[in-house]
Coordinates of C-alpha atoms in Angstrom, one line a residue:
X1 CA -30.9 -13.2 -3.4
X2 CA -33.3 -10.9 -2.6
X3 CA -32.9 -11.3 1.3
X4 CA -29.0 -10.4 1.0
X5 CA -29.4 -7.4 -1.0
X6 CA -30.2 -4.7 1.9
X7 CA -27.0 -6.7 3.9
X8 CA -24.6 -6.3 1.1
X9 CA -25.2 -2.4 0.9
X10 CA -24.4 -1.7 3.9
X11 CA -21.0 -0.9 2.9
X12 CA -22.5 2.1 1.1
X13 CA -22.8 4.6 3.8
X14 CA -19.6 4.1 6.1
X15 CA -17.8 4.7 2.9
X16 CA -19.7 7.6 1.9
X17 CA -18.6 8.8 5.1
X18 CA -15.3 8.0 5.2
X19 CA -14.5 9.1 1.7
X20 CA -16.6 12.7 2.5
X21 CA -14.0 12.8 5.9
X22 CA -11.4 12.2 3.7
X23 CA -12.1 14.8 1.0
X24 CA -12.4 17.5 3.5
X25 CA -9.1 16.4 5.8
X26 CA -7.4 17.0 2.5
X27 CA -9.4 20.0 1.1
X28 CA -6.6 22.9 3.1
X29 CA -6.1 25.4 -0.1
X30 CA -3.3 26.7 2.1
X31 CA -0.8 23.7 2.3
X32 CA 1.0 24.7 -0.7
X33 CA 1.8 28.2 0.7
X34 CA 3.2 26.9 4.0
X35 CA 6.9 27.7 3.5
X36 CA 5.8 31.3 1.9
X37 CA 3.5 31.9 5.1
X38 CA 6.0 30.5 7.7
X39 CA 9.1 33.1 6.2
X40 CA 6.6 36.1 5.6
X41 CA 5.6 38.6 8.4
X42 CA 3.0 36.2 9.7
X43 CA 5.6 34.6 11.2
X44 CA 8.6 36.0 10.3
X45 CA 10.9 33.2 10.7
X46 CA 14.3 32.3 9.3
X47 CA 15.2 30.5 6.1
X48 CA 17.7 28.8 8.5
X49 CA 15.0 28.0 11.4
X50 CA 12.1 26.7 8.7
X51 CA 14.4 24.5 6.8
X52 CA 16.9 23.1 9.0
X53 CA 15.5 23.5 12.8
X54 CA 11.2 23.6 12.2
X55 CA 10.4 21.4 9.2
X56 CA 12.8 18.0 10.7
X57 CA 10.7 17.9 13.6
X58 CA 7.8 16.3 11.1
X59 CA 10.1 13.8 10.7
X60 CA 11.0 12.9 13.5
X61 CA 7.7 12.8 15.5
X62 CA 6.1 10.7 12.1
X63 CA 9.1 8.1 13.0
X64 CA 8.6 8.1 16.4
X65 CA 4.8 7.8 16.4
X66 CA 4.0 5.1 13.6
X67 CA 4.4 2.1 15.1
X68 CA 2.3 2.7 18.5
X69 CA 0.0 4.0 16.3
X70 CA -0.4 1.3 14.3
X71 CA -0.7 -1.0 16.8
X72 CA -3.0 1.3 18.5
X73 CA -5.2 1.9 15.3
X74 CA -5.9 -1.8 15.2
X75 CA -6.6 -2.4 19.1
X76 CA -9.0 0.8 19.2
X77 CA -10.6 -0.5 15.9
X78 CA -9.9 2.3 13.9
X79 CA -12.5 5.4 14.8
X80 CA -10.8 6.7 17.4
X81 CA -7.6 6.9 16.2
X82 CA -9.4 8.2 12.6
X83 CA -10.6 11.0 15.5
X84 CA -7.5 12.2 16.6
X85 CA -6.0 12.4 13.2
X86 CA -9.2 14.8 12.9
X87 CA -8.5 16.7 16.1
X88 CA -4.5 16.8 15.4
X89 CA -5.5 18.6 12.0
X90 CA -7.2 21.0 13.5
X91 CA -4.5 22.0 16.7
X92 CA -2.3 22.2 13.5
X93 CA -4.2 24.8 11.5
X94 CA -5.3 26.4 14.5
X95 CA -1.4 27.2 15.4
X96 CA -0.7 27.9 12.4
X97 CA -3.0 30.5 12.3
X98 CA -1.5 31.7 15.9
X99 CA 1.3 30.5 17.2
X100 CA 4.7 32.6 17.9
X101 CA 8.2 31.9 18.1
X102 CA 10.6 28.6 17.1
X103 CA 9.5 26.5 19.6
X104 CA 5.6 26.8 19.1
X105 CA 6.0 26.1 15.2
X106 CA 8.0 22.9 16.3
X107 CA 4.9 21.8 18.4
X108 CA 2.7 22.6 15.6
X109 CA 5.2 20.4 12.8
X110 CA 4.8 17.5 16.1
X111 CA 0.8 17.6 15.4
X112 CA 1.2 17.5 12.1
X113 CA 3.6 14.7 12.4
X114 CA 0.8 12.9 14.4
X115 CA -1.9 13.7 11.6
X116 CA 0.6 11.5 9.1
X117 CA 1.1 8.8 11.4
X118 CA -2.7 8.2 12.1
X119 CA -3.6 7.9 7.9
X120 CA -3.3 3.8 8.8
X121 CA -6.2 4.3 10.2
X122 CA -8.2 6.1 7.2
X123 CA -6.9 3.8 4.8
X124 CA -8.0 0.6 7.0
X125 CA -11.1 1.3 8.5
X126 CA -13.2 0.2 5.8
X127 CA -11.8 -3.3 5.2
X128 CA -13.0 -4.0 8.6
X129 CA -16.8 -2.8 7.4
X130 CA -17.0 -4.3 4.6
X131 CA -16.8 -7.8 2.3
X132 CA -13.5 -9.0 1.5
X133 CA -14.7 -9.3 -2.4
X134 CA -15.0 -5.4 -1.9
X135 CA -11.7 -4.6 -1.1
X136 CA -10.4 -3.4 -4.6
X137 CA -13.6 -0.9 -4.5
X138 CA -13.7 0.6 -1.7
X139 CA -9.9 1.4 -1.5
X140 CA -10.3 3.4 -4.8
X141 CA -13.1 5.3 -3.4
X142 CA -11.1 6.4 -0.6
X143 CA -8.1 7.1 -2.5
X144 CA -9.8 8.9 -5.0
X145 CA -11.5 11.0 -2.4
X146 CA -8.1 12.4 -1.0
X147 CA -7.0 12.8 -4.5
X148 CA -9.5 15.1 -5.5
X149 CA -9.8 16.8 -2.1
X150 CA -6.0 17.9 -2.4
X151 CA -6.2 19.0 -6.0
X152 CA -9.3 21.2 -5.3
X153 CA -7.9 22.4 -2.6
X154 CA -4.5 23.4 -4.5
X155 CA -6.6 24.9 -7.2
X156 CA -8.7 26.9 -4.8
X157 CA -5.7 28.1 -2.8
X158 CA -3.7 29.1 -6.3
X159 CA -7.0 31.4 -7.8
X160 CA -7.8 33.3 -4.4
X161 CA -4.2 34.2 -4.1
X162 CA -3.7 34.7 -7.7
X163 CA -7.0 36.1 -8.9
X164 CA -9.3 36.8 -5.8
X165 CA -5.8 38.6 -3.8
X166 CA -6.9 36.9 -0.4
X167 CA -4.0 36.7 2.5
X168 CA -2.4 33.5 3.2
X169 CA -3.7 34.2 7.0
X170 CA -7.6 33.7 5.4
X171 CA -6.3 31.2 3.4
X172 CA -5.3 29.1 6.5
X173 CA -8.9 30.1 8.4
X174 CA -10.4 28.2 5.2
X175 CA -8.2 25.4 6.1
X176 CA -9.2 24.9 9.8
X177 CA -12.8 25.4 8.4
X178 CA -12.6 22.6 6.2
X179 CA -11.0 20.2 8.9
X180 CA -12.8 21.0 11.3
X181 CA -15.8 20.1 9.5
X182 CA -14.1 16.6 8.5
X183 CA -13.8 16.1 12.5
X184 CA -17.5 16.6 12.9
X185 CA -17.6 14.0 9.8
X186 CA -16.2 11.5 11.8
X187 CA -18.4 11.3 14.6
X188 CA -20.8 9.7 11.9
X189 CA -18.7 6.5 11.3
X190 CA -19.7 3.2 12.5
X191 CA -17.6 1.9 15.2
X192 CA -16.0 -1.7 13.6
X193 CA -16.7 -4.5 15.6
X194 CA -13.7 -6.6 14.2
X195 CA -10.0 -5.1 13.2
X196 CA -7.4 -6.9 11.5
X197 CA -5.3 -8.6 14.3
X198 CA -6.6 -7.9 18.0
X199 CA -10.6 -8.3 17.2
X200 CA -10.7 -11.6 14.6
X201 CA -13.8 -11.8 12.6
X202 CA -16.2 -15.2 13.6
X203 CA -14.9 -18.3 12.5
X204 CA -18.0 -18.6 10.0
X205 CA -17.0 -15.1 8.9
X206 CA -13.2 -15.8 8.3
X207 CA -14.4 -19.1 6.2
X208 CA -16.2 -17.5 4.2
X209 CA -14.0 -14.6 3.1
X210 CA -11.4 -17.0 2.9
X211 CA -13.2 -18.7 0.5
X212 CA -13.8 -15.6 -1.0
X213 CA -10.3 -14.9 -1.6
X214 CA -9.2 -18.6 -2.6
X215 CA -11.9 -18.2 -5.3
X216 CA -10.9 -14.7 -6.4
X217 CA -7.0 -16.7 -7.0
X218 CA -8.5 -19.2 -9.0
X219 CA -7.8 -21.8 -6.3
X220 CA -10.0 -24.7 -6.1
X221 CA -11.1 -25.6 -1.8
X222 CA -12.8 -28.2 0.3
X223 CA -15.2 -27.3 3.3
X224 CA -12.2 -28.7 5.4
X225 CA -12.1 -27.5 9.1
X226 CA -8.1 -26.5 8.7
X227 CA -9.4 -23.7 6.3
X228 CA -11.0 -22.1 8.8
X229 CA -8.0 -21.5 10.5
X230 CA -6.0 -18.4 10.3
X231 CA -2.9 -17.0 12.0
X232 CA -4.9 -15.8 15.4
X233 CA -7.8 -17.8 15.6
X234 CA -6.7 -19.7 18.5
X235 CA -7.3 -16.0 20.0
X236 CA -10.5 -15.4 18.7
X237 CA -12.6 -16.1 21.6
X238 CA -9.7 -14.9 24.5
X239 CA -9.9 -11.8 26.1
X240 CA -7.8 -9.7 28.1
X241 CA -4.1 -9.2 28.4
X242 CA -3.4 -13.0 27.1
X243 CA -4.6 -11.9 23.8
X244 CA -1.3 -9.6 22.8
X245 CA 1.3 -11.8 22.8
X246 CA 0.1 -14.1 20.6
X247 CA -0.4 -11.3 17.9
X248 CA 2.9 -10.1 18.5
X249 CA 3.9 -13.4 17.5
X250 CA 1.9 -13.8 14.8
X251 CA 3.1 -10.4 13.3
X252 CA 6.7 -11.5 14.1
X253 CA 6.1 -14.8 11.9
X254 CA 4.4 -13.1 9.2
X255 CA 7.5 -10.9 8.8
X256 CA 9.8 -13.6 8.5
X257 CA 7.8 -15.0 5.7
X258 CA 6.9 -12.4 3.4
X259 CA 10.1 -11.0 3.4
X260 CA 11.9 -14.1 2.9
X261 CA 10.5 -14.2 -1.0
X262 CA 13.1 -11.9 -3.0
X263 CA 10.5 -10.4 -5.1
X264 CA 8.9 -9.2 -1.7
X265 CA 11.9 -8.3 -0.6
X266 CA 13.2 -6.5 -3.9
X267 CA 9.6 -4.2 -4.2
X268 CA 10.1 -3.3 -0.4
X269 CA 13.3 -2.4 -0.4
X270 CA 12.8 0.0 -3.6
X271 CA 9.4 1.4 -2.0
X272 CA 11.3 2.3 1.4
X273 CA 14.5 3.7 -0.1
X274 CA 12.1 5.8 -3.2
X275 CA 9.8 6.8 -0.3
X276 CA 12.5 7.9 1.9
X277 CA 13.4 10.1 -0.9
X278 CA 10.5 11.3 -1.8
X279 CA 9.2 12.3 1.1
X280 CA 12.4 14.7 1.4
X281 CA 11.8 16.1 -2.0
X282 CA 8.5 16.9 -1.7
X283 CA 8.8 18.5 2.2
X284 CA 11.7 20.9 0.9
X285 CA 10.5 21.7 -2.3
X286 CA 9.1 24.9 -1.5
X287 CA 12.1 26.1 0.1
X288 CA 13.7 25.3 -3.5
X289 CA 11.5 27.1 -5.3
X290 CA 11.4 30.1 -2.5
X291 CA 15.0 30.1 -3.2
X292 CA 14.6 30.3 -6.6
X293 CA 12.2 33.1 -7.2
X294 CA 11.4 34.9 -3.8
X295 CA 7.9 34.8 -2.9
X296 CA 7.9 38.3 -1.8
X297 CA 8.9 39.7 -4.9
X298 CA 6.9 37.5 -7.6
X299 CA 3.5 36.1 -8.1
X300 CA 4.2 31.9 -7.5
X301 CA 2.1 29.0 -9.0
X302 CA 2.7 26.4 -6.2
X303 CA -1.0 25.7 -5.9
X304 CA -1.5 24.9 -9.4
X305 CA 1.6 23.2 -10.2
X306 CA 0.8 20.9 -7.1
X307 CA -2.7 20.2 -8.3
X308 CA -1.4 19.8 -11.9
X309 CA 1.0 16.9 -10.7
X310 CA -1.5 15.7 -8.2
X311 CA -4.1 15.4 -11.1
X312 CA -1.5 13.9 -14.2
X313 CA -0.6 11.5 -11.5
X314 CA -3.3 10.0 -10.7
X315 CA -4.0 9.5 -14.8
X316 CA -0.7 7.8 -14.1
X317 CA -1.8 5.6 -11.7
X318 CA -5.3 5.1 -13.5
X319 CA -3.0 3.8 -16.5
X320 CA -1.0 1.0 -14.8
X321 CA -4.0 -1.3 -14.9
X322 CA -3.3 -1.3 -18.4
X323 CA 0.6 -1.7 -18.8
X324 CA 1.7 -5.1 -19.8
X325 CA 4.4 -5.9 -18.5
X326 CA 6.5 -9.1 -17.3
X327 CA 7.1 -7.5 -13.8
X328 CA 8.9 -10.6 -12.8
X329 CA 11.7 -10.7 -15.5
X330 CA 11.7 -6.6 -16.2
X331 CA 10.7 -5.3 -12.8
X332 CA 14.1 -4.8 -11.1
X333 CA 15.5 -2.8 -14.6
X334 CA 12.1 -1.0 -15.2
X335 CA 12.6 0.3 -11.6
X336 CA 16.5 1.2 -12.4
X337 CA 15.7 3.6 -15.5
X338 CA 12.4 5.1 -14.1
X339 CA 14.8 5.9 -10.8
X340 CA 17.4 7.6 -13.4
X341 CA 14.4 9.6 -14.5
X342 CA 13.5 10.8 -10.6
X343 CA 17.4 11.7 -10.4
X344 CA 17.2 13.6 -13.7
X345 CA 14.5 15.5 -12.3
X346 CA 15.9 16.4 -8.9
X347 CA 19.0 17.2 -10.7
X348 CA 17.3 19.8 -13.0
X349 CA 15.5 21.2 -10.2
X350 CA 18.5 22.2 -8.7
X351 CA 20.7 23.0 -10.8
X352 CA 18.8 24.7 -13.0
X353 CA 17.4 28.5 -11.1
X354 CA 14.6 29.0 -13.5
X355 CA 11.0 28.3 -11.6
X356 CA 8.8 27.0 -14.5
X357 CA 12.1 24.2 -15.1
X358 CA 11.8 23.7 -11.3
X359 CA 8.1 23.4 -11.7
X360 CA 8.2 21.4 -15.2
X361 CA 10.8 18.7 -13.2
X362 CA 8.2 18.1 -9.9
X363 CA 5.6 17.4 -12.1
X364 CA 7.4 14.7 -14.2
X365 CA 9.2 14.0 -10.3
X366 CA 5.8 13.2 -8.9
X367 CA 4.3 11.2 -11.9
X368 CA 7.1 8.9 -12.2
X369 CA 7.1 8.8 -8.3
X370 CA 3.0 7.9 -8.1
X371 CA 3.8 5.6 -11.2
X372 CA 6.0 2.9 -9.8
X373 CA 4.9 3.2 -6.2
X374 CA 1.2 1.5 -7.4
X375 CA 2.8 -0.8 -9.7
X376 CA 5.2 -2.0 -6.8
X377 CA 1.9 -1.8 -4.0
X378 CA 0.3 -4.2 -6.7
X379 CA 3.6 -6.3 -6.7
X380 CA 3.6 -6.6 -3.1
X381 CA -0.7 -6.7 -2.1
X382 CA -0.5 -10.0 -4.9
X383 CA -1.2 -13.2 -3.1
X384 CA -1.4 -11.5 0.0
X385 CA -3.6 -11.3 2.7
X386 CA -4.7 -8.2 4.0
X387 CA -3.2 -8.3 7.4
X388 CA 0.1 -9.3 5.5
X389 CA -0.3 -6.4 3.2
X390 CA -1.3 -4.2 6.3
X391 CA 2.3 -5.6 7.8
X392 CA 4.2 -4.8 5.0
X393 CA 3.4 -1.7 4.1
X394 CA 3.9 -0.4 8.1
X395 CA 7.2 -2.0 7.7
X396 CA 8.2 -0.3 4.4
X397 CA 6.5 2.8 5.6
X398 CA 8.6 2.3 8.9
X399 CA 11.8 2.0 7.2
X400 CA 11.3 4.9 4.7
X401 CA 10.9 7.1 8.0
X402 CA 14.2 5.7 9.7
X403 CA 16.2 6.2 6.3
X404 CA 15.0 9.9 6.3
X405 CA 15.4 10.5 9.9
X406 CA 19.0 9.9 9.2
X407 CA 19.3 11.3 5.8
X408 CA 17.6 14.9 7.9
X409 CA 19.7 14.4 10.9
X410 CA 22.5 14.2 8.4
X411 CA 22.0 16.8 5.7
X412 CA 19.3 19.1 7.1
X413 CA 19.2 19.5 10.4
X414 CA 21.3 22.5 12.3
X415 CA 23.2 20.3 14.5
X416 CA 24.3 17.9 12.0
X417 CA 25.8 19.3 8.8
X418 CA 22.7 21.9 7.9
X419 CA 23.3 22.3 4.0
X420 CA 21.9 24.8 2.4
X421 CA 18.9 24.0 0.1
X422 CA 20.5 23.7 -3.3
X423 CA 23.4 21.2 -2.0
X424 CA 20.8 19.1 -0.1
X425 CA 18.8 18.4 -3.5
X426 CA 22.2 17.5 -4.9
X427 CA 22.4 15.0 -2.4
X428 CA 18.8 13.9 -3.2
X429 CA 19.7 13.6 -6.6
X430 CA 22.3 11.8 -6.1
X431 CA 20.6 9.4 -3.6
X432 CA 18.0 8.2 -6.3
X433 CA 20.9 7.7 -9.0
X434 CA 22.3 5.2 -6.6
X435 CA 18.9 3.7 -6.2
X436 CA 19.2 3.6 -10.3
X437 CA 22.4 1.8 -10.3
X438 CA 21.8 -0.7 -7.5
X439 CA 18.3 -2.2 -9.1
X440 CA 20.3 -1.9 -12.7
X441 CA 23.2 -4.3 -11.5
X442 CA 20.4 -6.5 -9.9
X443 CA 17.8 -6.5 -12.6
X444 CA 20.7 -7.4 -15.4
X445 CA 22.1 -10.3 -12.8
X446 CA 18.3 -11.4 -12.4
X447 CA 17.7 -11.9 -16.2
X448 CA 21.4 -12.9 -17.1
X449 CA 20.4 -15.7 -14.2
X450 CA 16.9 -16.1 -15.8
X451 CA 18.2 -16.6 -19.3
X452 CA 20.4 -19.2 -18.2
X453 CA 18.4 -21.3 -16.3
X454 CA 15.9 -21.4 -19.5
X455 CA 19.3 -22.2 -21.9
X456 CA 20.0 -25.5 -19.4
X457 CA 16.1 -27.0 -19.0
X458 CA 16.1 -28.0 -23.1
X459 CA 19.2 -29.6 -22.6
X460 CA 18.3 -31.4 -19.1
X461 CA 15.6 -32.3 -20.8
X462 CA 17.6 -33.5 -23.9
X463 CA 19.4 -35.8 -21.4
X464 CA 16.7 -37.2 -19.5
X465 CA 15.0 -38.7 -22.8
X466 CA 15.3 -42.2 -23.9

């Protein structure tokens, strides 16, 4: 026991690292400011260019980018591509502090487009440096670390504009300090020698976690030479260009099979269509609220309204290890009237033109939000491995990004309709109540179907007796 202790802690100091990179990538005081810096005489763009011809390029290039990226994260084993997310941060802030003109800010939301395409990375590094058994630790760490990096970087933005009466051009210059010191972070991190798919662990490795998992289920194995095997070992030892097609393969299988189960495919299909949403919400929000009470003109609490929902989300999230709930029977309903809540929100927002409302309605937008996206990652990371749940999440992530493209090319953009703010977050209102009604009609149909299946076992089993 003694002999494995100084092994078993080796996990201690990549993570330290990664979770100090992560902290500082997301410690930029100035992100909650952007749409008030980009229409003020920094830059002195248009509502029109910010909102319907700057701000859709994130999406876009985000769409465009993730899947080469994540195939690329896994072949390059994670540290490089964890790198350029730490370079693209800092050509972001760095044009932000001096780029010119339409075209240059479209660049600059491209980067940043980049920088959201290469989190894969962050979040997967570490399970290829540590111990399966260490899974559930580590990823809290690293969450946690982002978490708090944004809040205290909202916070500090909100008091030295509020209080301290610093410019939002020093506020940025903070920014591209603190990422800039999260790329020299990085450097640090020990390159993986094994990644999820291309680079397999050794076949005495991959018994051994599996073992580790099987236990962890409450599964009972044999040292039987089939358990060793797992989708890609046949690949372990093969090098070269022969290598890809088989994974391909094995990613293309894996697809097939998790979303064949409907409860896969019902917690997927909510997280890509509430992401899809939510990532629209919260990238136009400041325009709302700009809209709403004109930056120019009076003191705003964007900073410390995101750090308040930031922070009461997370307590969220920290409180769904203790909701009991039968997710199976009640998740498809519990989904419907939490989505009515996130409509009921966007709906006030809008309609509504009085800021702390507006604020008051992203705060309960964001908790509800954080809320059933961990209960349905639980959902869907249960009884899964982690290259499935690695698969599944691109996918859903994937999806969400080709459901907003259109929904931006749509609504926002200036050569497609180009609505105004307020009637865009009708739409988005409108969107999540038809999410609502959807899982409501399915979750009643689901325990309507439920309840009779229980009503006809007594009596089967009535007949059956002698």
């Amino acid at each position: 026991m003694e002999a494995r202790a100084p092994r078993g802690r080796r996990w201690v100091l990549p993570t330290a690292l990664l979770c100090l990179y992560g902290f500082l990538a997301s410690l930029r005081p100035s992100e909650p400011f952007l749409t008030r810096y980009l229409l003020g005489p920094d830059k002195n763009l248009t509502e029109t260019q910010v909102f319907n011809e700057i701000y859709p390029v994130w999406t876009y290039s985000y769409l465009v980018l993730l899947f080469p990226v994540f195939l690329a994260t896994d072949y390059l084993r994670y540290k490089p591509v964890i790198l350029l997310q730490g370079l693209s941060l800092i050509v972001t802030w760095f044009m932000l502090l001096y780029a010119q003109g339409l075209l240059a800010i479209q660049f600059l939301e491209f980067f940043y487009g980049l920088v959201t395409a290469t989190e894969i990375a962050y979040y997967s590094y570490i399970y290829s440096i540590v111990d399966l058994n260490l899974y559930q630790k580590v990823t809290s760490y690293c969450r946690s670390a982002t978490l708090v990096g944004y809040t205290v970087g909202s916070i500090c933005g909100q008091i030295l504009v509020s209080v301290a009466n610093w410019s939002l051009f020093s506020l940025n210059v903070l920014s591209l300090t603190s990422v800039s010191v999260a790329f020299a972070t990085a450097w640090f991190l020990p390159m993986p020698q094994k990644s999820l798919f291309f680079h397999h662990v050794l076949r005495s490795q991959v018994s051994r976690e599996m073992k580790v998992l099987d236990c962890k289920n409450g599964a009972v194995i044999q040292d039987d030479p089939a358990l060793k095997r797992v989708p890609g070992w046949e690949d372990i030892e093969s090098k070269g260009h022969g290598r890809r097609a088989p994974v391909l393969r094995e990613l293309w299988q894996d697809f097939l099979q998790c979303y064949s189960s409907r409860p896969m495919l019902c917690w997927s299909v909510w997280w890509a269509f509430s992401t899809c949403g939510y990532f629209q919400v919260i990238n136009y929000t400041q325009g709302l609220w700009e809209m709403v009470l004109p930056s120019q003109r009076f003191e705003i609490y964007n900073g410390g309204v995101e750090a308040v929902s930031t922070l009461l989300g997370a307590v969220a999230v920290f409180a769904v290890g203790y909701i009991k709930v039968s997710w199976a029977t009640w998740g498809e309903v519990a989904l419907a009237l939490f989505s009515l809540f996130i409509a009921a929100a966007v709906y006030v927002m809008d309609t509504v033109r009085n800021i702390w409302l507006c604020y008051a309605s992203y705060v309960i937008f964001r908790i509800v939000y954080m809320l059933l996206i961990t209960i349905a990652t639980f959902q869907i990371a249960t009884n899964l491995s982690m290259e499935r749940y690695a698969l599944v999440f691109g996918i859903n992530t994937f999806i969400a990004l080709a459901l907003q493209t259109l929904l931006t090319l749509i609504v926002v953009d200036s050569s497609g309709l180009g609505l105004n703010i307020f009637t865009q977050f009708m739409i988005y209102a409108s969107y999540f109540a038809a999410i609502s009604l959807v899982f409501l009609v399915s979750g009643i149909y689901s325990i309507m179907k439920n309840y009779r299946r229980q009503e006809e076992m007594p009596s089967r089993s009535t007949t059956s007796s002698p």
